[in-house]
């Protein structure tokens, strides 16, 4: 494939090369323990922190969360796990002002990622940031700018970049096992139905709701949002495409050597979940219950589809990518590994089982080892900030197109939507109160 590479992502080839080598902690830094802070100590943040502790190079000096009950419980767990007694903070700015942090793990809702990552880098910390890199495209661009102007390592939580069956499946594709690829389908399907509003209430005493909303619009508290429900509220995240979609868009970009699409079109809605509700008494989620996004690349077409109803239907899997080539179809999945279905029925199906960490079925352990290795050696991490930025940007272009109800063009070299002021305006949003949008 004659791919047009993007100078913006010049470091990606080095990152991809890292994938093929076994992740290993740099020998010279084995005894080093990094002063570490976790910002966003919910389920996933603590999951990452446990992996960091198991790697043996983490000293937990601080936890930060807007929920003080969670802070207390998680600080006790840290002490039980490793003997450290982390200080606790509700405001990450105070944390960086008072503590000397070498590594920051950031696992807050999406609308916080840019401000907190930039603050961490400016405080001198290496950053392990959960995907997506930003809630809007310009936020993500600001993160790339700050990271590249520093000597800090930023690893984005795209663990499928390093998961063993993803690496071997990608090698099969890149070696031409499926022939010339003409199209790729990315998908996530689940069950679901009509959504009924949940009553608003006063925030619990242990929750700083103003700090939770931060730069996002202030809306009434609802237990459907916290804990753990923010992804389907567009003030704080970007629905399924901005969550799962980032992982699978990244798989396509990995296969395509980071080639960017030239146009994006997306449509979707809530015909099953129902009209979104937000008033003084009650609210529902407002993310689409289904969405289709088409990404036009120079030599192939990729399309995303999710729906939160009907289950997996006739498909053998509810999640993954189908790479359609001249020799057959590769399904690159999650718990079902990868499978090649030959176009010639007389040839055998090829399958490799998933290789995942249990019980959560991810590969954070490998990604964290790669992060430590990069800190020790200075090499680019396998899922660095540019890699995370590009996958995030594609998901956000899909959301942006759906809001506009039409396609948008994308200039990856200039990181702009050319000749379309209405669309370009949606690459950022106004911040609430005194919060300042990053540049």
Tab-separated table of N, CA, C and O in Angstrom, residues 302-401:
chain	number	residue	atom	x	y	z
A	302	UNK	N	-12.982	2.984	5.947
A	302	UNK	CA	-13.226	2.381	7.257
A	302	UNK	C	-14.535	2.930	7.796
A	302	UNK	O	-14.859	4.101	7.580
A	303	UNK	N	-15.301	2.078	8.447
A	303	UNK	CA	-16.558	2.564	9.010
A	303	UNK	C	-16.799	1.963	10.386
A	303	UNK	O	-16.433	0.822	10.671
A	304	UNK	N	-17.364	2.798	11.230
A	304	UNK	CA	-17.668	2.465	12.623
A	304	UNK	C	-19.158	2.286	12.778
A	304	UNK	O	-19.951	3.028	12.193
A	305	UNK	N	-19.555	1.300	13.578
A	305	UNK	CA	-20.973	1.111	13.873
A	305	UNK	C	-21.111	0.652	15.318
A	305	UNK	O	-20.437	-0.291	15.736
A	306	UNK	N	-21.923	1.366	16.078
A	306	UNK	CA	-22.295	0.827	17.382
A	306	UNK	C	-23.798	0.973	17.566
A	306	UNK	O	-24.423	1.876	17.007
A	307	UNK	N	-24.345	0.070	18.311
A	307	UNK	CA	-25.747	0.190	18.735
A	307	UNK	C	-25.857	-0.447	20.103
A	307	UNK	O	-25.177	-1.428	20.416
A	308	UNK	N	-26.745	0.162	20.895
A	308	UNK	CA	-26.944	-0.289	22.260
A	308	UNK	C	-28.315	-0.930	22.395
A	308	UNK	O	-29.065	-0.643	23.327
A	309	UNK	N	-28.597	-1.784	21.428
A	309	UNK	CA	-29.830	-2.572	21.432
A	309	UNK	C	-29.634	-3.729	20.455
A	309	UNK	O	-28.733	-3.694	19.610
A	310	UNK	N	-30.408	-4.762	20.601
A	310	UNK	CA	-30.426	-5.919	19.692
A	310	UNK	C	-29.289	-6.907	19.925
A	310	UNK	O	-29.265	-7.969	19.293
A	311	UNK	N	-28.351	-6.607	20.821
A	311	UNK	CA	-27.269	-7.564	21.062
A	311	UNK	C	-26.373	-7.717	19.841
A	311	UNK	O	-26.323	-6.857	18.974
A	312	UNK	N	-25.667	-8.843	19.771
A	312	UNK	CA	-24.724	-9.029	18.665
A	312	UNK	C	-25.402	-9.537	17.405
A	312	UNK	O	-24.773	-9.583	16.349
A	313	UNK	N	-26.675	-9.925	17.513
A	313	UNK	CA	-27.392	-10.384	16.328
A	313	UNK	C	-26.723	-11.587	15.687
A	313	UNK	O	-26.225	-12.476	16.381
A	314	UNK	N	-26.659	-11.644	14.350
A	314	UNK	CA	-26.079	-12.820	13.680
A	314	UNK	C	-24.559	-12.860	13.721
A	314	UNK	O	-23.970	-13.856	13.297
A	315	UNK	N	-23.915	-11.797	14.222
A	315	UNK	CA	-22.451	-11.779	14.267
A	315	UNK	C	-21.931	-12.801	15.282
A	315	UNK	O	-22.601	-13.139	16.251
A	316	UNK	N	-20.702	-13.273	15.064
A	316	UNK	CA	-20.086	-14.182	16.023
A	316	UNK	C	-19.475	-13.437	17.196
A	316	UNK	O	-19.140	-14.031	18.209
A	317	UNK	N	-19.295	-12.144	17.040
A	317	UNK	CA	-18.677	-11.330	18.086
A	317	UNK	C	-19.429	-10.010	18.204
A	317	UNK	O	-20.050	-9.542	17.243
A	318	UNK	N	-19.365	-9.403	19.375
A	318	UNK	CA	-20.035	-8.116	19.588
A	318	UNK	C	-19.071	-6.948	19.519
A	318	UNK	O	-19.489	-5.802	19.654
A	319	UNK	N	-17.779	-7.199	19.300
A	319	UNK	CA	-16.808	-6.120	19.337
A	319	UNK	C	-15.597	-6.473	18.475
A	319	UNK	O	-15.242	-7.636	18.324
A	320	UNK	N	-14.984	-5.451	17.874
A	320	UNK	CA	-13.747	-5.693	17.134
A	320	UNK	C	-13.708	-4.982	15.796
A	320	UNK	O	-14.432	-4.012	15.548
A	321	UNK	N	-12.821	-5.487	14.923
A	321	UNK	CA	-12.665	-4.960	13.569
A	321	UNK	C	-12.707	-6.122	12.581
A	321	UNK	O	-12.128	-7.184	12.838
A	322	UNK	N	-13.363	-5.917	11.457
A	322	UNK	CA	-13.244	-6.818	10.310
A	322	UNK	C	-12.394	-6.119	9.254
A	322	UNK	O	-12.743	-5.030	8.786
A	323	UNK	N	-11.283	-6.728	8.899
A	323	UNK	CA	-10.466	-6.238	7.792
A	323	UNK	C	-10.816	-7.091	6.573
A	323	UNK	O	-10.567	-8.306	6.573
A	324	UNK	N	-11.388	-6.476	5.543
A	324	UNK	CA	-11.845	-7.205	4.352
A	324	UNK	C	-10.788	-7.086	3.258
A	324	UNK	O	-10.507	-5.984	2.761
A	325	UNK	N	-10.176	-8.219	2.878
A	325	UNK	CA	-9.123	-8.210	1.869
A	325	UNK	C	-9.384	-9.161	0.723
A	325	UNK	O	-10.376	-9.905	0.707
A	326	UNK	N	-8.488	-9.143	-0.263
A	326	UNK	CA	-8.660	-9.980	-1.453
A	326	UNK	C	-8.512	-11.469	-1.145
A	326	UNK	O	-9.015	-12.314	-1.882
A	327	UNK	N	-7.825	-11.812	-0.048
A	327	UNK	CA	-7.663	-13.221	0.315
A	327	UNK	C	-8.679	-13.679	1.363
A	327	UNK	O	-8.763	-14.873	1.654
A	328	UNK	N	-9.408	-12.745	1.949
A	328	UNK	CA	-10.389	-13.126	2.962
A	328	UNK	C	-10.585	-12.029	3.995
A	328	UNK	O	-10.202	-10.870	3.786
A	329	UNK	N	-11.180	-12.420	5.127
A	329	UNK	CA	-11.540	-11.459	6.174
A	329	UNK	C	-10.848	-11.815	7.486
A	329	UNK	O	-10.869	-12.973	7.908
A	330	UNK	N	-10.248	-10.814	8.119
A	330	UNK	CA	-9.676	-10.979	9.454
A	330	UNK	C	-10.579	-10.302	10.463
A	330	UNK	O	-10.921	-9.126	10.299
A	331	UNK	N	-11.005	-11.062	11.467
A	331	UNK	CA	-11.681	-10.447	12.611
A	331	UNK	C	-10.657	-10.304	13.730
A	331	UNK	O	-10.112	-11.294	14.226
A	332	UNK	N	-10.363	-9.073	14.096
A	332	UNK	CA	-9.470	-8.781	15.212
A	332	UNK	C	-10.349	-8.387	16.380
A	332	UNK	O	-11.006	-7.341	16.351
A	333	UNK	N	-10.422	-9.246	17.391
A	333	UNK	CA	-11.387	-9.035	18.455
A	333	UNK	C	-10.750	-8.831	19.810
A	333	UNK	O	-9.568	-8.494	19.922
A	334	UNK	N	-11.554	-9.037	20.818
A	334	UNK	CA	-11.092	-8.831	22.199
A	334	UNK	C	-10.885	-10.196	22.849
A	334	UNK	O	-9.839	-10.800	22.709
A	335	UNK	N	-11.904	-10.713	23.535
A	335	UNK	CA	-11.753	-11.989	24.228
A	335	UNK	C	-11.754	-13.180	23.279
A	335	UNK	O	-11.453	-14.309	23.704
A	336	UNK	N	-12.105	-12.943	22.037
A	336	UNK	CA	-12.123	-14.031	21.058
A	336	UNK	C	-10.897	-14.020	20.149
A	336	UNK	O	-10.880	-14.699	19.111
A	337	UNK	N	-9.857	-13.300	20.511
A	337	UNK	CA	-8.614	-13.350	19.739
A	337	UNK	C	-8.781	-12.822	18.327
A	337	UNK	O	-9.547	-11.883	18.096
A	338	UNK	N	-8.022	-13.410	17.388
A	338	UNK	CA	-8.214	-13.016	16.001
A	338	UNK	C	-8.419	-14.253	15.142
A	338	UNK	O	-7.899	-15.343	15.447
A	339	UNK	N	-9.166	-14.080	14.053
A	339	UNK	CA	-9.514	-15.197	13.174
A	339	UNK	C	-9.468	-14.726	11.734
A	339	UNK	O	-9.938	-13.628	11.423
A	340	UNK	N	-8.888	-15.576	10.880
A	340	UNK	CA	-8.879	-15.300	9.436
A	340	UNK	C	-9.831	-16.270	8.737
A	340	UNK	O	-9.703	-17.486	8.864
A	341	UNK	N	-10.791	-15.712	8.002
A	341	UNK	CA	-11.755	-16.495	7.226
A	341	UNK	C	-11.382	-16.366	5.744
A	341	UNK	O	-11.617	-15.309	5.140
A	342	UNK	N	-10.784	-17.401	5.136
A	342	UNK	CA	-10.332	-17.287	3.739
A	342	UNK	C	-11.495	-17.061	2.771
A	342	UNK	O	-12.606	-17.581	2.972
A	343	UNK	N	-11.248	-16.300	1.732
A	343	UNK	CA	-12.258	-16.133	0.684
A	343	UNK	C	-12.488	-17.459	-0.042
A	343	UNK	O	-13.593	-17.729	-0.523
A	344	UNK	N	-11.443	-18.283	-0.130
A	344	UNK	CA	-11.531	-19.614	-0.734
A	344	UNK	C	-11.989	-20.598	0.339
A	344	UNK	O	-11.262	-20.888	1.293
A	345	UNK	N	-13.203	-21.118	0.200
A	345	UNK	CA	-13.777	-21.994	1.217
A	345	UNK	C	-12.968	-23.273	1.428
A	345	UNK	O	-13.132	-23.955	2.450
A	346	UNK	N	-12.105	-23.616	0.460
A	346	UNK	CA	-11.326	-24.859	0.589
A	346	UNK	C	-10.110	-24.684	1.496
A	346	UNK	O	-9.473	-25.668	1.875
A	347	UNK	N	-9.776	-23.461	1.800
A	347	UNK	CA	-8.616	-23.211	2.655
A	347	UNK	C	-9.056	-23.139	4.127
A	347	UNK	O	-10.195	-22.760	4.423
A	348	UNK	N	-8.159	-23.502	5.035
A	348	UNK	CA	-8.556	-23.571	6.458
A	348	UNK	C	-8.675	-22.192	7.105
A	348	UNK	O	-7.966	-21.250	6.744
A	349	UNK	N	-9.576	-22.127	8.052
A	349	UNK	CA	-9.670	-20.941	8.902
A	349	UNK	C	-8.445	-20.912	9.828
A	349	UNK	O	-8.008	-21.954	10.327
A	350	UNK	N	-7.886	-19.741	10.034
A	350	UNK	CA	-6.737	-19.572	10.933
A	350	UNK	C	-7.205	-18.788	12.150
A	350	UNK	O	-7.888	-17.768	12.022
A	351	UNK	N	-6.840	-19.276	13.326
A	351	UNK	CA	-7.317	-18.614	14.550
A	351	UNK	C	-6.212	-18.560	15.591
A	351	UNK	O	-5.413	-19.492	15.716
A	352	UNK	N	-6.185	-17.477	16.341
A	352	UNK	CA	-5.312	-17.382	17.517
A	352	UNK	C	-6.138	-16.891	18.694
A	352	UNK	O	-6.843	-15.880	18.595
A	353	UNK	N	-6.042	-17.604	19.806
A	353	UNK	CA	-6.789	-17.212	21.000
A	353	UNK	C	-6.279	-15.886	21.559
A	353	UNK	O	-5.124	-15.501	21.343
A	354	UNK	N	-7.153	-15.242	22.313
A	354	UNK	CA	-6.757	-14.001	22.985
A	354	UNK	C	-5.729	-14.298	24.066
A	354	UNK	O	-5.746	-15.367	24.683
A	355	UNK	N	-4.840	-13.350	24.267
A	355	UNK	CA	-3.882	-13.424	25.378
A	355	UNK	C	-4.064	-12.135	26.184
A	355	UNK	O	-3.594	-11.066	25.800
A	356	UNK	N	-4.757	-12.267	27.307
A	356	UNK	CA	-5.172	-11.107	28.085
A	356	UNK	C	-4.865	-11.309	29.556
A	356	UNK	O	-4.774	-12.439	30.037
A	357	UNK	N	-4.709	-10.207	30.260
A	357	UNK	CA	-4.616	-10.272	31.710
A	357	UNK	C	-6.014	-10.455	32.284
A	357	UNK	O	-6.962	-9.797	31.865
A	358	UNK	N	-6.141	-11.304	33.237
A	358	UNK	CA	-7.413	-11.456	33.934
A	358	UNK	C	-7.272	-10.927	35.359
A	358	UNK	O	-6.164	-10.865	35.886
A	359	UNK	N	-8.373	-10.476	35.977
A	359	UNK	CA	-9.746	-10.750	35.578
A	359	UNK	C	-10.376	-9.718	34.638
A	359	UNK	O	-11.488	-9.920	34.165
A	360	UNK	N	-9.662	-8.604	34.320
A	360	UNK	CA	-10.342	-7.552	33.567
A	360	UNK	C	-10.190	-7.696	32.063
A	360	UNK	O	-10.822	-6.982	31.297
A	361	UNK	N	-9.329	-8.611	31.601
A	361	UNK	CA	-9.228	-8.866	30.167
A	361	UNK	C	-8.517	-7.789	29.373
A	361	UNK	O	-8.797	-7.606	28.186
A	362	UNK	N	-7.572	-7.070	30.019
A	362	UNK	CA	-6.821	-6.053	29.308
A	362	UNK	C	-5.325	-6.349	29.418
A	362	UNK	O	-4.932	-7.387	29.954
A	363	UNK	N	-4.511	-5.447	28.920
A	363	UNK	CA	-3.063	-5.670	28.944
A	363	UNK	C	-2.337	-4.438	29.503
A	363	UNK	O	-1.334	-3.985	28.946
A	364	UNK	N	-2.852	-3.933	30.600
A	364	UNK	CA	-2.232	-2.763	31.238
A	364	UNK	C	-0.826	-3.094	31.742
A	364	UNK	O	0.069	-2.256	31.728
A	365	UNK	N	-0.626	-4.330	32.196
A	365	UNK	CA	0.690	-4.714	32.709
A	365	UNK	C	1.767	-4.498	31.648
A	365	UNK	O	2.836	-3.945	31.933
A	366	UNK	N	1.499	-4.921	30.417
A	366	UNK	CA	2.473	-4.746	29.333
A	366	UNK	C	2.644	-3.274	28.989
A	366	UNK	O	3.759	-2.808	28.713
A	367	UNK	N	1.529	-2.550	28.969
A	367	UNK	CA	1.606	-1.132	28.608
A	367	UNK	C	2.374	-0.349	29.667
A	367	UNK	O	3.136	0.570	29.343
A	368	UNK	N	2.181	-0.717	30.935
A	368	UNK	CA	2.908	-0.035	32.003
A	368	UNK	C	4.406	-0.353	31.904
A	368	UNK	O	5.248	0.532	32.101
A	369	UNK	N	4.745	-1.596	31.613
A	369	UNK	CA	6.160	-1.969	31.452
A	369	UNK	C	6.797	-1.166	30.321
A	369	UNK	O	7.940	-0.718	30.431
A	370	UNK	N	6.068	-0.980	29.252
A	370	UNK	CA	6.577	-0.178	28.138
A	370	UNK	C	6.765	1.277	28.566
A	370	UNK	O	7.746	1.929	28.178
A	371	UNK	N	5.830	1.785	29.361
A	371	UNK	CA	5.922	3.155	29.887
A	371	UNK	C	7.193	3.323	30.716
A	371	UNK	O	7.970	4.269	30.512
A	372	UNK	N	7.439	2.393	31.641
A	372	UNK	CA	8.649	2.463	32.468
A	372	UNK	C	9.906	2.355	31.617
A	372	UNK	O	10.905	3.039	31.860
A	373	UNK	N	9.844	1.481	30.628
A	373	UNK	CA	10.996	1.316	29.748
A	373	UNK	C	11.296	2.619	29.013
A	373	UNK	O	12.462	3.006	28.854
A	374	UNK	N	10.271	3.312	28.574
A	374	UNK	CA	10.462	4.582	27.867
A	374	UNK	C	11.026	5.654	28.801
A	374	UNK	O	11.882	6.440	28.404
A	375	UNK	N	10.532	5.679	30.032
A	375	UNK	CA	11.069	6.652	30.996
A	375	UNK	C	12.557	6.383	31.226
A	375	UNK	O	13.382	7.302	31.268
A	376	UNK	N	12.900	5.097	31.341
A	376	UNK	CA	14.289	4.755	31.610
A	376	UNK	C	15.221	4.970	30.443
A	376	UNK	O	16.386	5.345	30.620
A	377	UNK	N	14.704	4.755	29.239
A	377	UNK	CA	15.576	4.781	28.061
A	377	UNK	C	15.425	6.040	27.218
A	377	UNK	O	16.299	6.362	26.415
A	378	UNK	N	14.281	6.723	27.353
A	378	UNK	CA	14.013	7.889	26.529
A	378	UNK	C	13.394	7.558	25.179
A	378	UNK	O	13.090	8.459	24.396
A	379	UNK	N	13.175	6.280	24.888
A	379	UNK	CA	12.542	5.916	23.613
A	379	UNK	C	11.057	6.265	23.639
A	379	UNK	O	10.460	6.420	24.714
A	380	UNK	N	10.463	6.371	22.454
A	380	UNK	CA	9.046	6.671	22.389
A	380	UNK	C	8.228	5.484	22.904
A	380	UNK	O	8.537	4.343	22.588
A	381	UNK	N	7.182	5.747	23.678
A	381	UNK	CA	6.321	4.646	24.126
A	381	UNK	C	5.466	4.117	22.986
A	381	UNK	O	5.269	4.798	21.974
A	382	UNK	N	4.954	2.918	23.149
A	382	UNK	CA	4.198	2.275	22.080
A	382	UNK	C	2.895	3.017	21.767
A	382	UNK	O	2.416	2.999	20.625
A	383	UNK	N	2.311	3.659	22.774
A	383	UNK	CA	1.064	4.414	22.569
A	383	UNK	C	1.270	5.840	23.065
A	383	UNK	O	0.609	6.294	24.000
A	384	UNK	N	2.205	6.526	22.450
A	384	UNK	CA	2.547	7.879	22.853
A	384	UNK	C	1.454	8.883	22.552
A	384	UNK	O	0.392	8.555	22.004
A	385	UNK	N	1.715	10.117	22.875
A	385	UNK	CA	0.685	11.150	22.780
A	385	UNK	C	0.210	11.358	21.343
A	385	UNK	O	-0.984	11.571	21.105
A	386	UNK	N	1.109	11.249	20.350
A	386	UNK	CA	0.662	11.441	18.959
A	386	UNK	C	-0.274	10.313	18.515
A	386	UNK	O	-1.275	10.546	17.834
A	387	UNK	N	0.077	9.083	18.923
A	387	UNK	CA	-0.774	7.935	18.592
A	387	UNK	C	-2.155	8.099	19.219
A	387	UNK	O	-3.194	7.923	18.561
A	388	UNK	N	-2.184	8.447	20.496
A	388	UNK	CA	-3.465	8.646	21.169
A	388	UNK	C	-4.248	9.809	20.590
A	388	UNK	O	-5.475	9.753	20.461
A	389	UNK	N	-3.523	10.848	20.225
A	389	UNK	CA	-4.182	12.032	19.652
A	389	UNK	C	-4.880	11.690	18.335
A	389	UNK	O	-6.010	12.121	18.096
A	390	UNK	N	-4.211	10.934	17.475
A	390	UNK	CA	-4.820	10.675	16.175
A	390	UNK	C	-6.077	9.810	16.296
A	390	UNK	O	-7.089	10.071	15.645
A	391	UNK	N	-6.016	8.784	17.131
A	391	UNK	CA	-7.207	7.944	17.309
A	391	UNK	C	-8.343	8.755	17.945
A	391	UNK	O	-9.508	8.642	17.543
A	392	UNK	N	-7.993	9.567	18.926
A	392	UNK	CA	-9.012	10.414	19.563
A	392	UNK	C	-9.622	11.383	18.565
A	392	UNK	O	-10.845	11.579	18.517
A	393	UNK	N	-8.768	12.000	17.739
A	393	UNK	CA	-9.259	12.978	16.768
A	393	UNK	C	-10.271	12.361	15.813
A	393	UNK	O	-11.300	12.974	15.493
A	394	UNK	N	-10.003	11.137	15.366
A	394	UNK	CA	-10.957	10.495	14.451
A	394	UNK	C	-12.308	10.273	15.128
A	394	UNK	O	-13.365	10.454	14.505
A	395	UNK	N	-12.278	9.885	16.399
A	395	UNK	CA	-13.556	9.695	17.094
A	395	UNK	C	-14.287	11.033	17.237
A	395	UNK	O	-15.506	11.108	17.061
A	396	UNK	N	-13.535	12.092	17.518
A	396	UNK	CA	-14.166	13.408	17.709
A	396	UNK	C	-14.652	13.998	16.391
A	396	UNK	O	-15.662	14.721	16.366
A	397	UNK	N	-13.966	13.691	15.296
A	397	UNK	CA	-14.475	14.122	13.986
A	397	UNK	C	-15.805	13.438	13.685
A	397	UNK	O	-16.709	14.043	13.081
A	398	UNK	N	-15.934	12.179	14.104
A	398	UNK	CA	-17.208	11.485	13.930
A	398	UNK	C	-18.322	12.154	14.717
A	398	UNK	O	-19.434	12.369	14.205
A	399	UNK	N	-18.036	12.511	15.968
A	399	UNK	CA	-19.049	13.193	16.787
A	399	UNK	C	-19.405	14.550	16.194
A	399	UNK	O	-20.572	14.955	16.172
A	400	UNK	N	-18.382	15.229	15.724
A	400	UNK	CA	-18.571	16.561	15.143
A	400	UNK	C	-19.449	16.483	13.886
A	400	UNK	O	-20.378	17.283	13.699
A	401	UNK	N	-19.185	15.501	13.041
A	401	UNK	CA	-19.981	15.326	11.820
A	401	UNK	C	-21.432	15.000	12.160
A	401	UNK	O	-22.359	15.520	11.525
